Amino acid sequence: MLKKNYILSPGPTPVPERVLLAGAQPILHHRTPQFEKIFAEVSESIKYLFQTKNDVFIFASSGTGAMEATVANLLSKEDTAIVVVGGKFGERWEEICKAFGVNVVRIAVEWGDVVSPVQIEEAIKQHPEAKVVLTTISETSTGTVSDLEAIAEVVKDTDKILVTDAVSGLLATPLKMDEWNVNVVVAASQKGVMLPPGLAFVAIDEKAWRLVESSDLPKYYFDFKAYKKKAPKQTPYTTSVSMIFQLREAIEMIKEEGIENVWERHRILADAVRAAIKALGLELLSKSPGNIATAIKVPEGIDGLQLVKVLRDKHGAVIAGGQGKLVGKIIRIAHLGYMDKFDMITAISSLEMSLKELGYPIELGKGVRAAEEVFMREGV
Ligand code: PMP
């Protein structure tokens, strides 16, 4: 039987038709006035996504490139970074720091738990030499969202720079860079921004720029100063021209919906999935589940890798499994980016059928019903 492909993973996420078509325009040379006009417009309008007036640099890379760029541009040899590690992407911050010879003060958080602002405060007190605090607003590997606003409150009156990885969090959970005093926000195209993979973003404020001025770690392609010099009309190297067209269209769509409504849509979709999981008698992994992706513990007696395969191969539903130490132990259903209530119904329905096919005692339709009830209650 014909089978459609449903992308229900926390990245890459579905791309709207309007955005796909925007990428189908003929290429403009990136050094022409026509393209410069578009790039300057996008450099300005992208600030809305970060709720900032600061510069946002656009890189032709995936999110990890922007993470690496942030470490390489803010820090210097022998510097110390406080790093929150509560999942695979916190680990990535740590690995990048180590690759650049930066000393790491690790705040280890159980996977699925969140760091408390008090822990950050303590680490800053004990390590006055630290220059940055590296956090992850949405730890995609565990479906956990941290209270970045409260963390920023603790960091803002110190000389430390607060950096957050919002690769999966941007647009899916409230993040107000300027109002909250977050100094650097890192993001990427293939999640809440509704674009294909291939662009990464770094929003940076003046306080953080002071570190850039003194940084002596090696860098070339990702040198922020080179990007600043060319801003806002150009990038130092060839940008992903077609993706800039797509970004312009995606920002337009986000503006039309309104960022508060985008956050709220993610909240409703996540609530529906959580209600379905509860109705099915399954368990969430996270103690602070966010609105990006719901991490669900694989029930006893079921092979987690097999479950992801059945969902994908039998039903066409591409969800994510576990990463790192959670491989085979969880599955993750995303409600991220260009998704609506029927994407969630698809995810829940195919999860119900897959579990039943694998012999798990489940009442078909129970999760779907719970999700529908949330949608009805929310009036969507
Ligand atoms: N950080 C987070 C929180 C992520 O979810 C991801 C991607 N899953 C990354 C960083 C890495 O991004 P990329 O795969 O685009 O390099």
CSV table of C-alpha atoms and ligand atoms in Angstrom, one decimal:
chain,number,residue,atom,x,y,z
A,1,MET,CA,0.0,0.0,0.0
A,2,LEU,CA,1.2,3.5,-0.7
A,3,LYS,CA,2.8,5.0,2.3
A,4,LYS,CA,3.6,8.6,3.0
A,5,ASN,CA,6.6,9.8,4.9
A,6,TYR,CA,5.9,11.8,8.0
A,7,ILE,CA,8.8,13.7,9.5
A,8,LEU,CA,8.0,13.8,13.3
A,9,SER,CA,11.6,14.1,14.5
A,10,PRO,CA,13.2,17.0,16.4
A,11,GLY,CA,15.2,17.9,13.4
A,12,PRO,CA,15.2,18.0,10.5
A,13,THR,CA,11.5,19.0,10.6
A,14,PRO,CA,9.0,19.5,7.8
A,15,VAL,CA,9.4,22.5,5.5
A,16,PRO,CA,6.3,24.4,4.5
A,17,GLU,CA,5.4,24.6,0.8
A,18,ARG,CA,5.9,28.3,0.7
A,19,VAL,CA,9.5,27.9,2.0
A,20,LEU,CA,10.3,25.1,-0.4
A,21,LEU,CA,9.1,27.2,-3.4
A,22,ALA,CA,11.2,30.2,-2.2
A,23,GLY,CA,14.2,28.0,-2.5
A,24,ALA,CA,13.3,27.2,-6.2
A,25,GLN,CA,14.1,30.7,-7.4
A,26,PRO,CA,17.0,31.3,-9.7
A,27,ILE,CA,20.3,31.9,-8.0
A,28,LEU,CA,21.4,35.4,-7.5
A,29,HIS,CA,25.2,36.1,-7.2
A,30,HIS,CA,25.9,36.8,-3.6
A,31,ARG,CA,27.9,39.9,-4.3
A,32,THR,CA,25.2,41.7,-6.4
A,33,PRO,CA,23.1,44.6,-5.2
A,34,GLN,CA,20.0,42.5,-5.6
A,35,PHE,CA,21.2,39.9,-3.2
A,36,GLU,CA,22.7,42.4,-0.8
A,37,LYS,CA,19.3,44.0,-0.5
A,38,ILE,CA,17.7,40.6,0.4
A,39,PHE,CA,20.5,39.7,2.8
A,40,ALA,CA,20.3,43.0,4.6
A,41,GLU,CA,16.6,42.6,5.0
A,42,VAL,CA,17.0,39.1,6.4
A,43,SER,CA,19.8,40.2,8.7
A,44,GLU,CA,17.3,42.7,10.2
A,45,SER,CA,14.1,40.6,10.2
A,46,ILE,CA,15.8,37.5,11.8
A,47,LYS,CA,16.3,39.5,15.0
A,48,TYR,CA,12.6,39.0,15.7
A,49,LEU,CA,13.1,35.2,16.1
A,50,PHE,CA,15.6,35.9,18.9
A,51,GLN,CA,13.6,38.8,20.3
A,52,THR,CA,16.7,40.9,20.1
A,53,LYS,CA,18.2,44.1,18.7
A,54,ASN,CA,21.6,42.6,18.6
A,55,ASP,CA,23.5,41.3,15.6
A,56,VAL,CA,22.6,37.8,14.4
A,57,PHE,CA,25.3,36.2,12.2
A,58,ILE,CA,24.2,33.7,9.6
A,59,PHE,CA,26.6,30.8,8.8
A,60,ALA,CA,26.4,28.2,6.1
A,61,SER,CA,26.8,25.3,8.5
A,62,SER,CA,24.8,23.1,10.8
A,63,GLY,CA,24.2,24.1,14.5
A,64,THR,CA,27.3,22.4,15.8
A,65,GLY,CA,29.4,24.8,13.6
A,66,ALA,CA,27.7,27.8,15.4
A,67,MET,CA,28.5,26.1,18.8
A,68,GLU,CA,32.1,25.7,17.8
A,69,ALA,CA,32.3,29.2,16.5
A,70,THR,CA,30.9,30.5,19.8
A,71,VAL,CA,33.6,28.8,21.8
A,72,ALA,CA,36.4,29.8,19.4
A,73,ASN,CA,35.3,33.4,19.3
A,74,LEU,CA,34.6,34.1,22.9
A,75,LEU,CA,37.4,32.3,24.7
A,76,SER,CA,41.1,32.3,24.9
A,77,LYS,CA,43.8,29.8,25.7
A,78,GLU,CA,43.6,28.6,29.4
A,79,ASP,CA,40.2,30.1,29.8
A,80,THR,CA,37.5,28.4,31.9
A,81,ALA,CA,33.9,27.7,30.9
A,82,ILE,CA,31.1,26.6,33.2
A,83,VAL,CA,29.2,24.0,31.3
A,84,VAL,CA,25.8,22.5,32.1
A,85,VAL,CA,25.8,18.8,31.0
A,86,GLY,CA,22.4,17.1,31.2
A,87,GLY,CA,22.3,15.3,27.9
A,88,LYS,CA,24.0,14.9,24.5
A,89,PHE,CA,24.1,18.5,23.6
A,90,GLY,CA,25.5,19.7,27.0
A,91,GLU,CA,28.2,17.0,26.3
A,92,ARG,CA,28.8,18.6,23.0
A,93,TRP,CA,29.6,22.0,24.6
A,94,GLU,CA,32.0,20.2,26.8
A,95,GLU,CA,33.7,18.3,23.9
A,96,ILE,CA,34.1,21.5,21.9
A,97,CYS,CA,35.7,23.3,24.9
A,98,LYS,CA,38.1,20.4,25.3
A,99,ALA,CA,38.9,20.4,21.6
A,100,PHE,CA,40.0,24.0,22.0
A,101,GLY,CA,41.9,23.5,25.2
A,102,VAL,CA,39.4,25.4,27.3
A,103,ASN,CA,39.1,24.3,31.0
A,104,VAL,CA,35.6,22.9,31.8
A,105,VAL,CA,33.8,23.3,35.1
A,106,ARG,CA,31.1,20.7,34.7
A,107,ILE,CA,27.7,21.0,36.3
A,108,ALA,CA,26.5,17.5,35.8
A,109,VAL,CA,22.7,17.1,35.7
A,110,GLU,CA,20.9,13.8,35.6
A,111,TRP,CA,19.7,13.2,32.0
A,112,GLY,CA,16.0,14.4,32.0
A,113,ASP,CA,16.5,16.8,34.9
A,114,VAL,CA,17.3,20.5,34.8
A,115,VAL,CA,20.0,22.7,36.3
A,116,SER,CA,18.8,25.0,39.0
A,117,PRO,CA,19.8,28.7,39.0
A,118,VAL,CA,21.3,28.0,42.5
A,119,GLN,CA,23.7,25.5,41.0
A,120,ILE,CA,24.8,28.1,38.4
A,121,GLU,CA,25.2,30.7,41.2
A,122,GLU,CA,27.4,28.3,43.2
A,123,ALA,CA,29.6,27.4,40.2
A,124,ILE,CA,30.1,31.1,39.5
A,125,LYS,CA,31.1,31.7,43.2
A,126,GLN,CA,33.5,28.8,43.2
A,127,HIS,CA,35.0,29.6,39.8
A,128,PRO,CA,35.4,33.4,39.6
A,129,GLU,CA,37.9,32.8,36.8
A,130,ALA,CA,35.2,31.4,34.5
A,131,LYS,CA,34.4,33.6,31.6
A,132,VAL,CA,31.3,32.0,30.2
A,133,VAL,CA,28.3,29.8,31.2
A,134,LEU,CA,27.3,27.4,28.5
A,135,THR,CA,23.8,26.2,28.7
A,136,THR,CA,21.2,24.4,26.5
A,137,ILE,CA,17.7,25.9,26.7
A,138,SER,CA,16.2,22.8,25.2
A,139,GLU,CA,18.1,19.6,25.7
A,140,THR,CA,16.8,17.7,22.7
A,141,SER,CA,18.2,14.4,23.7
A,142,THR,CA,16.0,14.2,26.8
A,143,GLY,CA,13.1,16.5,25.9
A,144,THR,CA,13.9,18.8,28.7
A,145,VAL,CA,13.6,22.6,28.9
A,146,SER,CA,15.5,24.6,31.4
A,147,ASP,CA,14.5,27.9,33.0
A,148,LEU,CA,16.8,30.2,31.1
A,149,GLU,CA,15.1,33.3,32.3
A,150,ALA,CA,15.9,32.4,35.9
A,151,ILE,CA,19.5,31.4,35.0
A,152,ALA,CA,20.0,34.7,33.2
A,153,GLU,CA,18.8,36.5,36.3
A,154,VAL,CA,21.7,34.9,38.2
A,155,VAL,CA,24.3,35.6,35.6
A,156,LYS,CA,23.4,39.1,34.5
A,157,ASP,CA,25.0,41.1,37.3
A,158,THR,CA,28.3,39.1,37.0
A,159,ASP,CA,31.0,39.6,34.5
A,160,LYS,CA,30.2,36.1,33.0
A,161,ILE,CA,28.7,35.7,29.5
A,162,LEU,CA,25.6,33.5,29.4
A,163,VAL,CA,25.4,31.4,26.2
A,164,THR,CA,22.5,29.2,25.3
A,165,ASP,CA,22.2,26.5,22.7
A,166,ALA,CA,18.7,27.1,21.3
A,167,VAL,CA,19.2,24.9,18.3
A,168,SER,CA,16.0,23.1,19.1
A,169,GLY,CA,14.5,25.6,21.5
A,170,LEU,CA,14.3,28.7,19.2
A,171,LEU,CA,10.6,29.4,18.4
A,172,ALA,CA,9.4,26.2,20.2
A,173,THR,CA,9.7,27.7,23.7
A,174,PRO,CA,9.7,31.3,24.8
A,175,LEU,CA,13.1,32.9,24.6
A,176,LYS,CA,13.5,36.7,24.9
A,177,MET,CA,17.2,37.4,24.5
A,178,ASP,CA,17.2,41.1,25.3
A,179,GLU,CA,14.5,41.1,28.0
A,180,TRP,CA,16.1,38.2,29.8
A,181,ASN,CA,19.7,39.3,29.4
A,182,VAL,CA,21.0,36.3,27.5
A,183,ASN,CA,24.3,37.3,25.9
A,184,VAL,CA,24.7,34.7,23.1
A,185,VAL,CA,22.0,32.5,21.5
A,186,VAL,CA,23.0,29.8,19.1
A,187,ALA,CA,20.4,28.3,16.7
A,188,ALA,CA,20.1,26.4,13.4
A,189,SER,CA,17.7,26.3,10.4
A,190,GLN,CA,16.3,22.8,10.5
A,191,LYS,CA,14.1,22.9,13.6
A,192,GLY,CA,11.7,25.7,14.7
A,193,VAL,CA,12.8,27.9,11.8
A,194,MET,CA,11.1,25.5,9.4
A,195,LEU,CA,14.0,25.4,6.9
A,196,PRO,CA,16.1,22.5,5.5
A,197,PRO,CA,19.4,21.8,7.4
A,198,GLY,CA,22.3,24.0,6.4
A,199,LEU,CA,22.2,27.4,8.1
A,200,ALA,CA,23.2,28.2,11.7
A,201,PHE,CA,22.8,31.4,13.6
A,202,VAL,CA,24.6,33.2,16.4
A,203,ALA,CA,23.0,36.2,18.1
A,204,ILE,CA,25.5,38.2,20.2
A,205,ASP,CA,25.2,41.2,22.5
A,206,GLU,CA,27.8,43.9,23.4
A,207,LYS,CA,28.8,42.3,26.6
A,208,ALA,CA,29.8,39.2,24.8
A,209,TRP,CA,31.5,41.1,22.0
A,210,ARG,CA,34.1,42.3,24.5
A,211,LEU,CA,35.3,38.7,24.8
A,212,VAL,CA,35.4,38.4,21.0
A,213,GLU,CA,37.8,41.4,21.0
A,214,SER,CA,40.3,39.6,23.2
A,215,SER,CA,39.8,36.0,22.1
A,216,ASP,CA,43.0,34.3,20.9
A,217,LEU,CA,41.7,30.8,20.0
A,218,PRO,CA,42.3,29.7,16.4
A,219,LYS,CA,39.6,30.4,13.9
A,220,TYR,CA,39.2,31.3,10.3
A,221,TYR,CA,35.9,30.4,8.6
A,222,PHE,CA,33.9,31.2,11.7
A,223,ASP,CA,35.7,34.4,12.7
A,224,PHE,CA,32.9,36.6,14.1
A,225,LYS,CA,35.0,39.8,13.3
A,226,ALA,CA,35.0,38.9,9.6
A,227,TYR,CA,31.2,38.5,9.7
A,228,LYS,CA,30.8,41.8,11.6
A,229,LYS,CA,32.9,43.6,9.0
A,230,LYS,CA,30.7,42.4,6.2
A,231,ALA,CA,27.3,42.8,8.0
A,232,PRO,CA,24.6,43.5,7.3
A,233,LYS,CA,24.7,43.2,3.5
A,234,GLN,CA,27.1,40.4,3.1
A,235,THR,CA,29.0,37.4,4.6
A,236,PRO,CA,32.7,37.0,4.2
A,237,TYR,CA,32.4,33.8,2.2
A,238,THR,CA,29.7,32.5,-0.2
A,239,THR,CA,26.5,32.1,1.7
A,240,SER,CA,23.8,29.6,1.0
A,241,VAL,CA,21.9,31.8,-1.4
A,242,SER,CA,18.8,29.6,-1.9
A,243,MET,CA,18.5,29.1,1.8
A,244,ILE,CA,18.5,32.9,2.4
A,245,PHE,CA,15.5,33.1,0.1
A,246,GLN,CA,13.9,30.4,2.2
A,247,LEU,CA,14.8,32.1,5.4
A,248,ARG,CA,13.2,35.3,4.3
A,249,GLU,CA,10.0,33.4,3.5
A,250,ALA,CA,10.1,31.5,6.8
A,251,ILE,CA,10.5,34.7,8.8
A,252,GLU,CA,7.6,36.1,7.0
A,253,MET,CA,5.4,33.1,7.9
A,254,ILE,CA,6.5,33.4,11.6
A,255,LYS,CA,5.7,37.1,11.6
A,256,GLU,CA,2.3,36.4,10.1
A,257,GLU,CA,1.6,33.8,12.8
A,258,GLY,CA,3.2,36.0,15.6
A,259,ILE,CA,5.9,34.6,17.8
A,260,GLU,CA,3.7,34.3,20.9
A,261,ASN,CA,1.2,32.2,18.8
A,262,VAL,CA,4.1,30.1,17.6
A,263,TRP,CA,5.2,29.4,21.2
A,264,GLU,CA,1.6,28.7,22.1
A,265,ARG,CA,1.0,26.3,19.2
A,266,HIS,CA,4.0,24.3,20.4
A,267,ARG,CA,2.7,24.3,23.9
A,268,ILE,CA,-0.7,23.0,22.8
A,269,LEU,CA,0.8,20.3,20.6
A,270,ALA,CA,3.1,19.2,23.4
A,271,ASP,CA,0.2,19.1,25.9
A,272,ALA,CA,-1.7,16.9,23.6
A,273,VAL,CA,1.2,14.4,23.1
A,274,ARG,CA,1.8,14.4,26.9
A,275,ALA,CA,-1.9,13.7,27.5
A,276,ALA,CA,-1.9,10.8,25.0
A,277,ILE,CA,1.2,9.3,26.6
A,278,LYS,CA,-0.4,9.4,30.0
A,279,ALA,CA,-3.6,7.9,28.7
A,280,LEU,CA,-1.6,5.0,27.2
A,281,GLY,CA,0.0,4.3,30.5
A,282,LEU,CA,3.5,5.2,29.2
A,283,GLU,CA,6.0,7.3,31.1
A,284,LEU,CA,7.8,10.5,30.2
A,285,LEU,CA,11.6,10.7,30.7
A,286,SER,CA,11.9,14.3,31.6
A,287,LYS,CA,11.2,15.9,34.9
A,288,SER,CA,10.8,19.2,33.1
A,289,PRO,CA,9.3,18.3,29.8
A,290,GLY,CA,9.4,21.0,27.2
A,291,ASN,CA,7.4,21.8,24.2
A,292,ILE,CA,10.0,20.8,21.6
A,293,ALA,CA,10.0,17.0,21.7
A,294,THR,CA,8.4,14.5,24.1
A,295,ALA,CA,10.8,11.8,25.3
A,296,ILE,CA,8.9,8.6,26.3
A,297,LYS,CA,10.4,5.7,28.1
A,298,VAL,CA,10.2,2.5,26.1
A,299,PRO,CA,8.0,0.2,28.1
A,300,GLU,CA,9.3,-3.0,29.6
A,301,GLY,CA,9.6,-5.9,27.2
A,302,ILE,CA,9.7,-3.7,24.1
A,303,ASP,CA,12.9,-3.2,22.0
A,304,GLY,CA,13.2,0.5,21.6
A,305,LEU,CA,15.2,0.4,18.3
A,306,GLN,CA,12.7,-2.0,16.9
A,307,LEU,CA,9.8,0.3,17.9
A,308,VAL,CA,11.4,3.2,16.0
A,309,LYS,CA,11.9,1.0,13.0
A,310,VAL,CA,8.3,-0.3,12.9
A,311,LEU,CA,7.0,3.3,13.2
A,312,ARG,CA,9.2,4.3,10.3
A,313,ASP,CA,9.1,1.2,8.0
A,314,LYS,CA,5.5,0.1,8.5
A,315,HIS,CA,3.8,3.4,9.1
A,316,GLY,CA,6.1,6.0,7.5
A,317,ALA,CA,6.3,7.9,10.8
A,318,VAL,CA,9.9,9.1,11.3
A,319,ILE,CA,10.3,9.8,15.0
A,320,ALA,CA,13.6,9.8,16.9
A,321,GLY,CA,15.0,7.2,19.2
A,322,GLY,CA,17.4,7.8,22.1
A,323,GLN,CA,20.9,9.2,21.9
A,324,GLY,CA,24.0,8.5,23.8
A,325,LYS,CA,23.2,6.6,27.0
A,326,LEU,CA,19.5,6.6,26.1
A,327,VAL,CA,19.8,4.6,22.9
A,328,GLY,CA,17.1,2.0,22.8
A,329,LYS,CA,15.6,3.3,26.1
A,330,ILE,CA,13.4,6.2,24.9
A,331,ILE,CA,11.6,7.4,21.8
A,332,ARG,CA,11.0,11.1,21.0
A,333,ILE,CA,8.0,12.5,19.3
A,334,ALA,CA,8.7,16.1,18.1
A,335,HIS,CA,6.2,18.9,18.0
A,336,LEU,CA,8.7,21.3,16.4
A,337,GLY,CA,8.4,23.8,13.6
A,338,TYR,CA,5.9,23.3,10.8
A,339,MET,CA,3.6,21.0,12.7
A,340,ASP,CA,-0.1,21.1,13.6
A,341,LYS,CA,-2.6,18.9,15.5
A,342,PHE,CA,-2.9,16.3,12.8
A,343,ASP,CA,0.9,15.7,12.8
A,344,MET,CA,0.4,14.8,16.5
A,345,ILE,CA,-2.5,12.5,15.7
A,346,THR,CA,-0.4,10.7,13.1
A,347,ALA,CA,2.4,10.3,15.6
A,348,ILE,CA,0.2,9.0,18.4
A,349,SER,CA,-1.8,6.7,16.1
A,350,SER,CA,1.3,5.2,14.6
A,351,LEU,CA,2.8,4.7,18.0
A,352,GLU,CA,-0.3,2.9,19.2
A,353,MET,CA,-0.4,0.6,16.2
A,354,SER,CA,3.4,-0.1,16.4
A,355,LEU,CA,3.2,-1.0,20.1
A,356,LYS,CA,0.3,-3.3,19.5
A,357,GLU,CA,2.1,-4.9,16.6
A,358,LEU,CA,5.1,-5.5,18.9
A,359,GLY,CA,2.8,-7.3,21.3
A,360,TYR,CA,2.4,-4.6,23.9
A,361,PRO,CA,-1.0,-4.5,25.5
A,362,ILE,CA,-2.5,-1.3,24.4
A,363,GLU,CA,-6.1,-0.1,23.7
A,364,LEU,CA,-6.1,1.4,20.3
A,365,GLY,CA,-7.4,5.0,20.1
A,366,LYS,CA,-6.9,5.8,23.8
A,367,GLY,CA,-4.0,8.1,23.2
A,368,VAL,CA,-5.6,9.7,20.1
A,369,ARG,CA,-8.7,10.4,22.1
A,370,ALA,CA,-6.8,12.1,24.9
A,371,ALA,CA,-5.0,14.3,22.4
A,372,GLU,CA,-8.3,15.1,20.6
A,373,GLU,CA,-9.7,16.1,24.0
A,374,VAL,CA,-6.8,18.6,24.5
A,375,PHE,CA,-7.4,20.1,21.1
A,376,MET,CA,-11.1,20.4,21.7
A,377,ARG,CA,-10.5,22.0,25.1
A,378,GLU,CA,-8.0,24.5,23.5
A,379,GLY,CA,-10.5,25.2,20.7
A,380,VAL,CA,-8.0,24.3,17.9
B,1,PMP,N1,22.1,21.4,20.0
B,1,PMP,C1,20.9,20.9,20.1
B,1,PMP,C2,20.1,21.2,21.3
B,1,PMP,C3,20.4,20.1,19.1
B,1,PMP,O1,19.1,19.6,19.1
B,1,PMP,C4,21.2,19.8,17.9
B,1,PMP,C5,20.7,18.9,16.8
B,1,PMP,N2,19.9,17.9,17.2
B,1,PMP,C6,22.5,20.3,17.9
B,1,PMP,C7,22.9,21.1,18.9
B,1,PMP,C8,23.4,20.0,16.8
B,1,PMP,O2,23.0,20.6,15.6
B,1,PMP,P1,23.4,20.1,14.2
B,1,PMP,O3,23.0,18.7,14.1
B,1,PMP,O4,22.6,21.1,13.3
B,1,PMP,O5,24.9,20.3,14.1
